[in-house]
PDB file of C-alpha atoms in Angstrom:
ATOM      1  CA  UNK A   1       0.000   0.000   0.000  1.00 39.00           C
ATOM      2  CA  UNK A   2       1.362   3.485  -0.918  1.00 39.00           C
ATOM      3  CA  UNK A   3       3.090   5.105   2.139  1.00 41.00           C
ATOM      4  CA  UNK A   4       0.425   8.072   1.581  1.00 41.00           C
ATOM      5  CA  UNK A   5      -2.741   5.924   1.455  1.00 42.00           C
ATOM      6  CA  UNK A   6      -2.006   3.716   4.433  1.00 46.00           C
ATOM      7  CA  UNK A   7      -1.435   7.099   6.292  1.00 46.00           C
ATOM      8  CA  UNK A   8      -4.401   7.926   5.510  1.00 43.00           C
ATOM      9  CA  UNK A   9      -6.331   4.885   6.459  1.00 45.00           C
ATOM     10  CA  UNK A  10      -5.210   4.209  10.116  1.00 46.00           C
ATOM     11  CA  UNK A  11      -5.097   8.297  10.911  1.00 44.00           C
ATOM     12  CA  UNK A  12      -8.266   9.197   9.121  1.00 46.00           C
ATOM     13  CA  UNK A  13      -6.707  12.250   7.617  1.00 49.00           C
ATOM     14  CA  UNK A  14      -8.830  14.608   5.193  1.00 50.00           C
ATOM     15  CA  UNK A  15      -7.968  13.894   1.418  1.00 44.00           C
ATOM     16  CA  UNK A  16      -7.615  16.954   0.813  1.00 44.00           C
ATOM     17  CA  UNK A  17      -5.040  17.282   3.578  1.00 49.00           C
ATOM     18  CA  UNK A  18      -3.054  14.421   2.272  1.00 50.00           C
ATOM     19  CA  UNK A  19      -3.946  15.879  -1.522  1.00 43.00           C
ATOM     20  CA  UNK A  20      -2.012  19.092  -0.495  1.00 48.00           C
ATOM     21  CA  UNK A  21       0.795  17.695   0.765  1.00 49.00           C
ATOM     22  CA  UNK A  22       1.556  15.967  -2.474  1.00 47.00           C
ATOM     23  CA  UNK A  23       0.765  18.720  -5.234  1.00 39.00           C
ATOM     24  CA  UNK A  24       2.570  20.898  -2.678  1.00 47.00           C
ATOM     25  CA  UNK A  25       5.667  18.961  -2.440  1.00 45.00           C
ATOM     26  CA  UNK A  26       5.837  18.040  -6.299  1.00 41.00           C
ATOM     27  CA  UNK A  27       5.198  21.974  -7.621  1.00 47.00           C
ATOM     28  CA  UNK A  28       7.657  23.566  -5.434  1.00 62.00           C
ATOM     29  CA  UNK A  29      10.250  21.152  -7.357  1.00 86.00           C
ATOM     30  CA  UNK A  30       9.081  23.052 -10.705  1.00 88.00           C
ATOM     31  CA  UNK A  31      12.046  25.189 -11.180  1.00 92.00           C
ATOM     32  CA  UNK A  32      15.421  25.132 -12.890  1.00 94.00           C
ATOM     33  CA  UNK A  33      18.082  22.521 -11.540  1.00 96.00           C
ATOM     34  CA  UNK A  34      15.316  21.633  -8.833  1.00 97.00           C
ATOM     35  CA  UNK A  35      14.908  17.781  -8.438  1.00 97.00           C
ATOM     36  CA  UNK A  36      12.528  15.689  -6.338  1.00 95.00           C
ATOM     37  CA  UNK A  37      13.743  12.665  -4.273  1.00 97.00           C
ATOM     38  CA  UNK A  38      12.268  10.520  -1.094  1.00 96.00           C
ATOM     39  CA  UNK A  39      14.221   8.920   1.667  1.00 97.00           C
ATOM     40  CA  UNK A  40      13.010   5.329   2.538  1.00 96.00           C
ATOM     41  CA  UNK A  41      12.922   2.795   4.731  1.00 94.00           C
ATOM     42  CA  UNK A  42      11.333  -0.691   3.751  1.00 88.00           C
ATOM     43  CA  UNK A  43       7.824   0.182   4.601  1.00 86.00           C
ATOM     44  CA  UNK A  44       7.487   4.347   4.621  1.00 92.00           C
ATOM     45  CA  UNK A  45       8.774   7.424   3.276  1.00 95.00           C
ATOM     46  CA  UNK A  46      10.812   8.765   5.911  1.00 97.00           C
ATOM     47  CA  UNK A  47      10.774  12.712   4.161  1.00 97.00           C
ATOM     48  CA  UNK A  48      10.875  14.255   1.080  1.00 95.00           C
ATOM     49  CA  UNK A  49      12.764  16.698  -0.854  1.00 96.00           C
ATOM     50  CA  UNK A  50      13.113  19.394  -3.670  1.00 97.00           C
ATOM     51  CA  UNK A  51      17.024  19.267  -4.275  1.00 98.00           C
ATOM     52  CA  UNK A  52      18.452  22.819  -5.129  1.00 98.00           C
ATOM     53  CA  UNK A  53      21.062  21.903  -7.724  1.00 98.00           C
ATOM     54  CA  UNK A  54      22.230  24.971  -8.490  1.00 98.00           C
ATOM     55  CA  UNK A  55      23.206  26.405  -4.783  1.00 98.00           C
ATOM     56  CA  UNK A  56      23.721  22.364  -3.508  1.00 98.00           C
ATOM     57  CA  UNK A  57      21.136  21.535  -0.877  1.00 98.00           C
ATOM     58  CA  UNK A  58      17.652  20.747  -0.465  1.00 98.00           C
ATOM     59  CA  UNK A  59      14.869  23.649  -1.302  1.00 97.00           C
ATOM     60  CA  UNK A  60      12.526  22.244   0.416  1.00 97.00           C
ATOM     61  CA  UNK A  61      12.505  19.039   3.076  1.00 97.00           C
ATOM     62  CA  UNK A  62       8.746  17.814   4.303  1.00 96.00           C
ATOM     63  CA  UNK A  63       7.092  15.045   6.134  1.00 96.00           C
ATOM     64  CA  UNK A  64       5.009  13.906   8.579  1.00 96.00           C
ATOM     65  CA  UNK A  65       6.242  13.164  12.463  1.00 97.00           C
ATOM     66  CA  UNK A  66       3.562  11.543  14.524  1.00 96.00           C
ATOM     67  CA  UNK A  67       3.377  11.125  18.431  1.00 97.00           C
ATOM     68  CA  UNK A  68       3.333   7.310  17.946  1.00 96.00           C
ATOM     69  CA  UNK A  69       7.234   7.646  16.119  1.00 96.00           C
ATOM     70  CA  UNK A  70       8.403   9.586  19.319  1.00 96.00           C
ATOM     71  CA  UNK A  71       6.889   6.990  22.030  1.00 95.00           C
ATOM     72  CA  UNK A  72       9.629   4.513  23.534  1.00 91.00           C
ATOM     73  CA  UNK A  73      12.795   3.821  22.795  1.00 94.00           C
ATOM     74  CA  UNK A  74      15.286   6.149  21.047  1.00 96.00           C
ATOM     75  CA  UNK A  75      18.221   4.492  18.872  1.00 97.00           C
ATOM     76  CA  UNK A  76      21.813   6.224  20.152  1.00 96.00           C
ATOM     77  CA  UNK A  77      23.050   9.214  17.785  1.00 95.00           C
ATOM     78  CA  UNK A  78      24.729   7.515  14.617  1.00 96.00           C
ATOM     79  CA  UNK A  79      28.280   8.121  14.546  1.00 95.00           C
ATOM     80  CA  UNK A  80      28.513   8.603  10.750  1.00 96.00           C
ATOM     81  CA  UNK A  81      29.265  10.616   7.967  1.00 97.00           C
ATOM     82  CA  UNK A  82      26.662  12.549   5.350  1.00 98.00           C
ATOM     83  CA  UNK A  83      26.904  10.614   2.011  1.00 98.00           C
ATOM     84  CA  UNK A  84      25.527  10.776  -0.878  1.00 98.00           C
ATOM     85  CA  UNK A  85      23.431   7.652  -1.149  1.00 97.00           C
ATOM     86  CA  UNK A  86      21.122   7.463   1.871  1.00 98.00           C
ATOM     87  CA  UNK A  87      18.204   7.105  -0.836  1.00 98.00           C
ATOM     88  CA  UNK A  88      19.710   3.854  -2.711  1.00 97.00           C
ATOM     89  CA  UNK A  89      21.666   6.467  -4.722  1.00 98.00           C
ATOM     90  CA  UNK A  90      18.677   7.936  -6.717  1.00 98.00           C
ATOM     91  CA  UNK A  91      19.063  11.661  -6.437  1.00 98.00           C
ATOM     92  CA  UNK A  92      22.505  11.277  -7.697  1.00 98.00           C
ATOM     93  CA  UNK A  93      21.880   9.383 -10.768  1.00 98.00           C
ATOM     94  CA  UNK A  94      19.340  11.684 -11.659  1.00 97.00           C
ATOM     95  CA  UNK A  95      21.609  14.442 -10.937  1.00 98.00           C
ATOM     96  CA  UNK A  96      24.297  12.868 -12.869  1.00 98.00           C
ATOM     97  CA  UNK A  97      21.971  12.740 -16.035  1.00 97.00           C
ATOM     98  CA  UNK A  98      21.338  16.598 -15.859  1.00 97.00           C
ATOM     99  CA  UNK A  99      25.190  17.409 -15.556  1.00 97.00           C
ATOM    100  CA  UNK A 100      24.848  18.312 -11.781  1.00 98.00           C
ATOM    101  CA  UNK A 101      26.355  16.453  -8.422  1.00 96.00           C
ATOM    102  CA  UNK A 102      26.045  16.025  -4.973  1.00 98.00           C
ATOM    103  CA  UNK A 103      28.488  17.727  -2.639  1.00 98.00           C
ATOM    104  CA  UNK A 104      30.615  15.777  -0.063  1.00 98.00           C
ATOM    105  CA  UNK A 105      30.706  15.563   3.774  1.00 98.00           C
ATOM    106  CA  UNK A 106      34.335  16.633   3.387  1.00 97.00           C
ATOM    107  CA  UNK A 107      33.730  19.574   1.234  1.00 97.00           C
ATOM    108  CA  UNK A 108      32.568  21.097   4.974  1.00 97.00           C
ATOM    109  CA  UNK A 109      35.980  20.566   6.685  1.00 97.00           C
ATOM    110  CA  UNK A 110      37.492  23.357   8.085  1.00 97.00           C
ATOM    111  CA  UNK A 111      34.941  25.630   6.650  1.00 97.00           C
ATOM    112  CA  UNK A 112      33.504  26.871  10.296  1.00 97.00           C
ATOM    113  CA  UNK A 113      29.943  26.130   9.578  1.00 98.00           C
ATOM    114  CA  UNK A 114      28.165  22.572  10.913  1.00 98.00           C
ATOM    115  CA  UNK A 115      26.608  20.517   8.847  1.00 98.00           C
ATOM    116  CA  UNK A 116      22.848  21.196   9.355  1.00 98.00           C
ATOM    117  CA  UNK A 117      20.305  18.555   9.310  1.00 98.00           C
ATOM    118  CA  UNK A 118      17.205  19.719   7.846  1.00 98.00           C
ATOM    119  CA  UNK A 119      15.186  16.637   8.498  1.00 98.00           C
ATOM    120  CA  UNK A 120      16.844  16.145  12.298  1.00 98.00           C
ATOM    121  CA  UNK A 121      18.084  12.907  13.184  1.00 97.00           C
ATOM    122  CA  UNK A 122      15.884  13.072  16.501  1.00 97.00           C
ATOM    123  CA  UNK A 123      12.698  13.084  14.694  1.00 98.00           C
ATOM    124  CA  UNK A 124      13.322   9.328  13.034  1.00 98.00           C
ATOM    125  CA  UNK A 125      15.717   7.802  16.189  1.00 97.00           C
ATOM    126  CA  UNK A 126      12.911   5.422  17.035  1.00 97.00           C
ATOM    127  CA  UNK A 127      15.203   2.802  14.960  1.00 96.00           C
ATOM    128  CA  UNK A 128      19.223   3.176  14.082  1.00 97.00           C
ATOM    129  CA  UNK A 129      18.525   2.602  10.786  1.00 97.00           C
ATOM    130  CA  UNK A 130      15.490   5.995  10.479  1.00 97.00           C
ATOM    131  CA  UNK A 131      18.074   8.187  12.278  1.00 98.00           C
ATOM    132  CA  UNK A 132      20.844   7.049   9.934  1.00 98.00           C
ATOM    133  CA  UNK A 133      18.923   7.782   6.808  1.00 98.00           C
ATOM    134  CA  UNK A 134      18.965  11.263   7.809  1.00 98.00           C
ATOM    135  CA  UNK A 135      22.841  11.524   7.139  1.00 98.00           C
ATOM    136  CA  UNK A 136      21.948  12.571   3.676  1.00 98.00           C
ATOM    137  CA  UNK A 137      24.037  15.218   1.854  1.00 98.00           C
ATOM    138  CA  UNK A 138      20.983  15.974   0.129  1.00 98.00           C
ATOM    139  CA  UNK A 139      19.222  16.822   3.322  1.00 98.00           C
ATOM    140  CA  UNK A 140      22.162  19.582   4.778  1.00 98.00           C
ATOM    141  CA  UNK A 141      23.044  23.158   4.733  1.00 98.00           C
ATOM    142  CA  UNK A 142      26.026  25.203   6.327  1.00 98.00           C
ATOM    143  CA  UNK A 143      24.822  26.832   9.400  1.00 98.00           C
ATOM    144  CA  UNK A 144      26.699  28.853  11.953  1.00 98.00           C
ATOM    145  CA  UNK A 145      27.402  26.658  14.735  1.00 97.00           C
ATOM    146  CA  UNK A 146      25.269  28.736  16.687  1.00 97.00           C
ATOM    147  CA  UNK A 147      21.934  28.501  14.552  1.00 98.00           C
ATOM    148  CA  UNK A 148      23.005  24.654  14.467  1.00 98.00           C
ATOM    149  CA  UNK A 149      23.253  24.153  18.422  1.00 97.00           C
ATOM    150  CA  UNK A 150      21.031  26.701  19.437  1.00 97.00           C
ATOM    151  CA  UNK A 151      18.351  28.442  17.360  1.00 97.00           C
ATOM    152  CA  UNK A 152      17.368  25.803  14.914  1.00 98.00           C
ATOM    153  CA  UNK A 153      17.841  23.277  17.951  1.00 98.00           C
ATOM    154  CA  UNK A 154      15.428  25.063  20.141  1.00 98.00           C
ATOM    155  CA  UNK A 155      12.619  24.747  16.046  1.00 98.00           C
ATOM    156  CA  UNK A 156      13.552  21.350  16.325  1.00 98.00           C
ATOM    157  CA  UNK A 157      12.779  20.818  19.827  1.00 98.00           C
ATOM    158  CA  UNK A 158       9.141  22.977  19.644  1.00 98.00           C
ATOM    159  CA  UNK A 159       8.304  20.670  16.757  1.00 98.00           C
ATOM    160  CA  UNK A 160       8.429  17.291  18.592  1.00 98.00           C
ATOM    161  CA  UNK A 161       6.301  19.408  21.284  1.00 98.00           C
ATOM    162  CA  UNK A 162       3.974  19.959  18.602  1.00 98.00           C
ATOM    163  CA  UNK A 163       3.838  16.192  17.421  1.00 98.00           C
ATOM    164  CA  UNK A 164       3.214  15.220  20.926  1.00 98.00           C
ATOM    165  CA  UNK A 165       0.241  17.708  21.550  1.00 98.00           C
ATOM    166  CA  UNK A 166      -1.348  17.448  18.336  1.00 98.00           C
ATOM    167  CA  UNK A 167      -0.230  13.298  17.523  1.00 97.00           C
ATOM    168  CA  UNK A 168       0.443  13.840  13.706  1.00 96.00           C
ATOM    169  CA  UNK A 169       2.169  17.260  12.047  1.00 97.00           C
ATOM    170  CA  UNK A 170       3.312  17.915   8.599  1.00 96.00           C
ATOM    171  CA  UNK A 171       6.750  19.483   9.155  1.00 97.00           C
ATOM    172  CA  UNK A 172       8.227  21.677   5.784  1.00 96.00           C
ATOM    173  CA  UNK A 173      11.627  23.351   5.606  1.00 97.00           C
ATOM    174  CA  UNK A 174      12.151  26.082   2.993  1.00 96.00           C
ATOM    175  CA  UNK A 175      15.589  27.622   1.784  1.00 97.00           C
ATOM    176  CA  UNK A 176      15.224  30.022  -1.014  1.00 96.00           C
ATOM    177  CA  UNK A 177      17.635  32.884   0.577  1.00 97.00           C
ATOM    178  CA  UNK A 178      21.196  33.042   0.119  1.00 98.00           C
ATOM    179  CA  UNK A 179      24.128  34.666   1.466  1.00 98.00           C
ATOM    180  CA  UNK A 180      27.188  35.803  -0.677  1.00 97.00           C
ATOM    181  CA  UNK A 181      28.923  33.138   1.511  1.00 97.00           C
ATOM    182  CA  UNK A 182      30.443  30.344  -0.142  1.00 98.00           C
ATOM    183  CA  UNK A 183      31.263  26.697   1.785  1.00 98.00           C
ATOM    184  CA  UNK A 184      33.429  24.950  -1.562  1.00 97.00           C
ATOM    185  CA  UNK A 185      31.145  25.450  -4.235  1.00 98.00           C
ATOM    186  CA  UNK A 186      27.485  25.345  -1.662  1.00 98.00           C
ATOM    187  CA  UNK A 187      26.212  28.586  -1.458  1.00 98.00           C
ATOM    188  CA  UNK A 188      25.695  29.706   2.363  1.00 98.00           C
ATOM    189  CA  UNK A 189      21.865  30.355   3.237  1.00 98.00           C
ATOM    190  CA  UNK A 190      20.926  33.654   5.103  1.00 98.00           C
ATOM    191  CA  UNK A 191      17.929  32.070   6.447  1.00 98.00           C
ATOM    192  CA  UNK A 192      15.483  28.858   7.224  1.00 98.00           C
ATOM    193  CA  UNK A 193      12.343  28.746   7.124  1.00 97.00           C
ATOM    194  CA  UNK A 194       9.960  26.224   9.149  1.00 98.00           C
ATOM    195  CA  UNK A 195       6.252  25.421   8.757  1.00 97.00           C
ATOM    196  CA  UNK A 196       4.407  23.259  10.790  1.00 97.00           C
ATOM    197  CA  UNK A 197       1.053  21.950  10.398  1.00 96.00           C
ATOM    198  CA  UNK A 198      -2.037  20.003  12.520  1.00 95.00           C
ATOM    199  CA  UNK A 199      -2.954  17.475  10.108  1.00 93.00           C
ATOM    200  CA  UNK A 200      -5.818  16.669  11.577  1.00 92.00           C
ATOM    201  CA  UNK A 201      -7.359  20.232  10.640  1.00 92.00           C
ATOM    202  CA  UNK A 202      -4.902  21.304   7.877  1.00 91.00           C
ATOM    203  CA  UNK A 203      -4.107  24.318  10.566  1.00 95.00           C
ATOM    204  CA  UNK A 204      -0.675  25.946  10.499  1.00 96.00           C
ATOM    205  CA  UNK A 205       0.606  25.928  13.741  1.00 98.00           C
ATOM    206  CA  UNK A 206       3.917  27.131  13.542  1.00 98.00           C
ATOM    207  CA  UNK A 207       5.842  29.316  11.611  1.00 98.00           C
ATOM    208  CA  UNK A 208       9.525  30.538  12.178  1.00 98.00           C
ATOM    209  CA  UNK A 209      12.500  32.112   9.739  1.00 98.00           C
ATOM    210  CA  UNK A 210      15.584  31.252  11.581  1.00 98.00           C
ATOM    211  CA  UNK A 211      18.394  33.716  10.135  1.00 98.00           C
ATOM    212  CA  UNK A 212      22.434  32.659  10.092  1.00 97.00           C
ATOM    213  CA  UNK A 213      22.879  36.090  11.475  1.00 91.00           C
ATOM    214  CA  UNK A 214      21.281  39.058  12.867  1.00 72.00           C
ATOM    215  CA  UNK A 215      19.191  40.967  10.503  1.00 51.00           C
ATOM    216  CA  UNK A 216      20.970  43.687  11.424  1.00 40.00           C
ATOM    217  CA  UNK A 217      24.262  42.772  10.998  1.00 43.00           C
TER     218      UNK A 217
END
């Protein structure tokens, strides 16, 4: 049964609701060097993303966190690198077709940013093997070490909150702004943008823009 459907039929989730998600997902990949790609386990699509090609990382990451994947046991932290094949190696055939390429956990070394999980390994560590599939290149942008351990932390942390109070969210993570900072050839974003929403009522709940640095500055 599709990953969508099955959703669908032990949650009771509006159509329409699940009908959004997907035309949403699929038509913000409709751009230049923009390409679509799903991390999986063997029974669900962990998340989703619109792979920016042209500044290397992912437009947009979504999917859906439920109170029932946060109950029990959590899997340790994986002690592993980003590579580039987390999906079965997809994304980076299709990339390869087009003329484009992934980027490399190395090309962060020494570069004074962290490497920033959009899709956070603590939302899928009820198994080693969810919270690994997270260490996707695709699914990482340079962030200031601060924004890493401390304002996009304290996003990631409200939205397991908001799983637990409202038992199933659709989580989506834009990046459309860029710095004139450069980390090898991945253009630096100036800000991320979170939006979080009951799927029960189709409700946004949340809503934050997390900046690298002060506006001011």
């Amino acid at each position: 049964m599709n990953p969508f459907n099955e959703l669908l039929h032990r949650k009771k989730i509006p159509i329409l609701i699940i009908f959004l998600f997907r035309v949403t997902a699929a038509f913000a990949c409709n751009l230049p060097g923009h390409f679509e790609f799903d991390v999986s386990n063997d029974e669900e699509i962990l998340y989703s993303g619109c792979y920016d090609a042209i500044n290397l990382g992912p437009h947009i990451i979504t999917y859906i966190l439920t109170k029932e994947r946060l109950i029990g046991d959590r899997a340790e932290r994986p002690s592993a690198q980003f590579t580039q094949d987390r999906d079965g190696g997809i994304l980076q055939n299709k990339l390869t077709e087009y003329g484009y390429s992934l980027p490399w956990h190395g090309d962060y070394y020494y570069s004074g940013y962290d490497r920033g999980h959009m899709a956070p390994n603590a939302d899928f560590n009820d198994s080693y093997e969810n919270a690994l599939a997270t260490f996707f290149i695709a699914n990482i942008w340079p962030q200031t070490p601060h924004v890493n351990r401390s304002s996009w932390l304290i996003t990631e942390n409200e939205t397991r909150r908001l799983a637990w109070e409202y038992s199933i969210i659709w989580v989506t993570i834009i990046v459309d702004e860029f710095s004139d900072e450069m980390v090898e050839d991945i253009q630096v974003p100036s800000c991320f943008k979170k939006r979080v929403y009951d799927l029960n009522t189709g409700n946004l709940i949340y809503e934050i823009d997390v900046f690298q640095w002060d506006e001011e500055e």
